[in-house]
């Protein structure tokens, strides 16, 4: 959560992730804050790293999107392609 991420609303997104993970009692999920990723125009950015090392980077994440990412990606294992940084940068 660099300055640009905080200015773009990363703190409420982080809080929503923590809240949703707790409410679903997900024991195998770790939430970590990081600094600047160099993509300021796409903040808040969330990166999901799975046990096998596969990374999915979501961009312009809102609190509502955070709920959906927890439900669909973390619980159901379905990536949300439309929210991915690669899709938004096009």
mmCIF file of C-alpha atoms in Angstrom:
data_model
loop_
_atom_site.group_PDB
_atom_site.id
_atom_site.type_symbol
_atom_site.label_atom_id
_atom_site.label_comp_id
_atom_site.label_asym_id
_atom_site.label_seq_id
_atom_site.Cartn_x
_atom_site.Cartn_y
_atom_site.Cartn_z
ATOM 1 C CA UNK A 1 0.000 0.000 0.000
ATOM 2 C CA UNK A 2 2.143 2.761 -1.351
ATOM 3 C CA UNK A 3 0.956 6.346 -1.363
ATOM 4 C CA UNK A 4 -0.777 5.940 -4.726
ATOM 5 C CA UNK A 5 -2.633 2.821 -3.540
ATOM 6 C CA UNK A 6 -3.801 4.490 -0.348
ATOM 7 C CA UNK A 7 -4.965 7.540 -2.329
ATOM 8 C CA UNK A 8 -6.877 5.226 -4.688
ATOM 9 C CA UNK A 9 -8.747 3.560 -1.806
ATOM 10 C CA UNK A 10 -6.589 0.554 -0.928
ATOM 11 C CA UNK A 11 -7.266 0.716 2.823
ATOM 12 C CA UNK A 12 -11.032 -0.022 2.595
ATOM 13 C CA UNK A 13 -10.227 -2.783 0.081
ATOM 14 C CA UNK A 14 -7.685 -4.320 2.455
ATOM 15 C CA UNK A 15 -10.181 -4.113 5.309
ATOM 16 C CA UNK A 16 -12.865 -5.783 3.184
ATOM 17 C CA UNK A 17 -10.529 -8.648 2.278
ATOM 18 C CA UNK A 18 -9.698 -9.205 5.947
ATOM 19 C CA UNK A 19 -13.389 -9.061 6.885
ATOM 20 C CA UNK A 20 -14.477 -11.460 4.128
ATOM 21 C CA UNK A 21 -11.678 -13.940 4.800
ATOM 22 C CA UNK A 22 -12.594 -13.973 8.490
ATOM 23 C CA UNK A 23 -16.336 -14.289 7.825
ATOM 24 C CA UNK A 24 -15.709 -17.324 5.581
ATOM 25 C CA UNK A 25 -13.263 -18.729 8.149
ATOM 26 C CA UNK A 26 -10.546 -19.190 5.522
ATOM 27 C CA UNK A 27 -7.598 -20.523 7.503
ATOM 28 C CA UNK A 28 -5.200 -21.006 4.578
ATOM 29 C CA UNK A 29 -5.183 -17.367 3.374
ATOM 30 C CA UNK A 30 -2.603 -14.752 4.332
ATOM 31 C CA UNK A 31 -3.171 -11.053 3.636
ATOM 32 C CA UNK A 32 -0.017 -8.975 3.315
ATOM 33 C CA UNK A 33 0.475 -5.318 2.490
ATOM 34 C CA UNK A 34 3.151 -4.369 -0.016
ATOM 35 C CA UNK A 35 4.518 -1.093 -1.329
ATOM 36 C CA UNK A 36 4.487 0.341 -4.805
ATOM 37 C CA UNK A 37 4.175 -2.114 -7.698
ATOM 38 C CA UNK A 38 4.802 0.516 -10.374
ATOM 39 C CA UNK A 39 1.283 0.506 -11.807
ATOM 40 C CA UNK A 40 -0.151 3.559 -10.046
ATOM 41 C CA UNK A 41 -2.897 4.174 -12.600
ATOM 42 C CA UNK A 42 -4.377 0.732 -11.808
ATOM 43 C CA UNK A 43 -4.478 0.952 -8.013
ATOM 44 C CA UNK A 44 -5.775 -0.554 -5.799
ATOM 45 C CA UNK A 45 -3.973 -3.671 -7.015
ATOM 46 C CA UNK A 46 -4.434 -7.089 -5.403
ATOM 47 C CA UNK A 47 -2.257 -10.069 -6.164
ATOM 48 C CA UNK A 48 -3.459 -13.587 -5.357
ATOM 49 C CA UNK A 49 -0.650 -16.122 -5.129
ATOM 50 C CA UNK A 50 -1.820 -19.696 -4.980
ATOM 51 C CA UNK A 51 -0.063 -22.617 -3.295
ATOM 52 C CA UNK A 52 1.397 -23.698 -6.646
ATOM 53 C CA UNK A 53 2.902 -20.227 -7.161
ATOM 54 C CA UNK A 54 0.412 -19.086 -9.808
ATOM 55 C CA UNK A 55 -0.150 -15.337 -9.545
ATOM 56 C CA UNK A 56 -3.283 -13.458 -10.507
ATOM 57 C CA UNK A 57 -3.122 -9.672 -10.407
ATOM 58 C CA UNK A 58 -6.385 -7.755 -10.054
ATOM 59 C CA UNK A 59 -6.543 -4.014 -10.740
ATOM 60 C CA UNK A 60 -8.738 -1.103 -9.720
ATOM 61 C CA UNK A 61 -10.180 -3.293 -6.974
ATOM 62 C CA UNK A 62 -13.098 -1.936 -4.957
ATOM 63 C CA UNK A 63 -14.525 -3.300 -1.705
ATOM 64 C CA UNK A 64 -17.374 -4.876 -3.702
ATOM 65 C CA UNK A 65 -14.878 -6.546 -6.013
ATOM 66 C CA UNK A 66 -12.942 -7.797 -2.981
ATOM 67 C CA UNK A 67 -16.051 -9.682 -1.825
ATOM 68 C CA UNK A 68 -16.381 -11.255 -5.257
ATOM 69 C CA UNK A 69 -12.687 -12.168 -5.437
ATOM 70 C CA UNK A 70 -12.912 -13.947 -2.076
ATOM 71 C CA UNK A 71 -16.070 -15.819 -3.065
ATOM 72 C CA UNK A 72 -15.160 -16.730 -6.633
ATOM 73 C CA UNK A 73 -11.372 -16.978 -6.655
ATOM 74 C CA UNK A 74 -10.381 -17.926 -3.122
ATOM 75 C CA UNK A 75 -13.327 -20.183 -2.323
ATOM 76 C CA UNK A 76 -14.475 -21.497 -5.724
ATOM 77 C CA UNK A 77 -11.107 -21.405 -7.520
ATOM 78 C CA UNK A 78 -12.433 -19.332 -10.435
ATOM 79 C CA UNK A 79 -10.286 -16.403 -11.590
ATOM 80 C CA UNK A 80 -12.191 -13.263 -12.495
ATOM 81 C CA UNK A 81 -10.609 -12.453 -15.850
ATOM 82 C CA UNK A 82 -12.455 -9.160 -16.327
ATOM 83 C CA UNK A 83 -10.842 -7.743 -13.146
ATOM 84 C CA UNK A 84 -7.312 -8.820 -14.037
ATOM 85 C CA UNK A 85 -4.634 -6.196 -14.671
ATOM 86 C CA UNK A 86 -3.909 -7.700 -18.080
ATOM 87 C CA UNK A 87 -7.547 -7.203 -19.149
ATOM 88 C CA UNK A 88 -7.824 -3.666 -17.789
ATOM 89 C CA UNK A 89 -4.553 -2.460 -19.374
ATOM 90 C CA UNK A 90 -5.797 -3.198 -22.900
#
